[in-house]
Amino acid sequence: MLSDALHFSFRLPARASVRRTTSNPITEGAFVLQGDNHLDGRTEGRAPRLVRFMGVDLELAPDVLVPREETELLGRNAAAILTERAGPATVIDMCCGSGNLALGIAEEVPLARVWGADLTESTVALARRNVDRLSLGDRVIIRQGDLFAALAGEDLEGAIDMIVCNPPYISTSRLEGDSAHLLASEPREAFDGGPYGISIHQRLIREAVAFLKPGGWLLFEFGEGQDRQATALLARTKAYEAVTFAEDSAGKPRVALARRLGGAAATAAADGASR
């Protein structure tokens, strides 16, 4: 039972109040209440630790990232775009972790079918448990592998309406310096974004082109002050429209929203990314 678990809550806007336009992404804030020893994971004879994210209750584990406020911002903007477009949608949640984005989107958007992917076996196992917990196995599929390689053979190239991702975005040097405290209770791979904090973003932006339909959306989270890098990476592919950003409760850009171009330019970019 929920009352028997250590339970974190996000304070969310009412679903009916969520609105978004391309020029005005959703900025409603949310926050997580985290208790002591919040990543103890499963203990024999005790209920699993749970987090509430986008209105759904998810199990946590010691080696998986706890969802943050900025990821709720990402999920709400994704759900709003999909709701506005109406009709069925095929979505990828890359670096899915506990499955929080995949499951939150599936719960908010009943016509969405979501593919989640992550690198580590234990993370994928947790995400699958959460799929079972919410009885969403008919619409949420979790695969294991290195980014889009996890989805090889699923015939998803050129068929995706939206890709969402919360990749690692802290530089290796910061994790060994002023951000080292993060590693006390959560896994390094959830934070380490390489020398400049954008190693996964570089691959994500480039490889997503082959999977997105013309007009499909790429939404991803990034660290404070990385908006210029995100803009440059997206522009370099020549495959996306001008990026817009959703801001956190402090008014800082934290989520990028980029739409894939249509026509010959996007096709050429996709061909280049596959080489």
PDB file of C-alpha atoms in Angstrom, residues 151 153-160 210-212:
ATOM      1  CA  LEU A 151      15.824   0.032 -30.623  1.00  0.00           C
ATOM      2  CA  GLY A 153      15.224  -3.967 -35.485  1.00  0.00           C
ATOM      3  CA  GLU A 154      12.021  -2.299 -34.281  1.00  0.00           C
ATOM      4  CA  ASP A 155      11.449  -0.427 -37.595  1.00  0.00           C
ATOM      5  CA  LEU A 156      11.157   2.921 -35.835  1.00  0.00           C
ATOM      6  CA  GLU A 157      13.342   4.966 -38.194  1.00  0.00           C
ATOM      7  CA  GLY A 158      11.333   7.863 -39.601  1.00  0.00           C
ATOM      8  CA  ALA A 159       8.283   6.826 -37.574  1.00  0.00           C
ATOM      9  CA  ILE A 160       8.648   8.781 -34.323  1.00  0.00           C
ATOM     10  CA  ALA A 210      16.932   9.396 -38.427  1.00  0.00           C
ATOM     11  CA  PHE A 211      14.054   8.424 -36.132  1.00  0.00           C
ATOM     12  CA  LEU A 212      11.893  11.555 -36.110  1.00  0.00           C
TER      13      LEU A 212
END
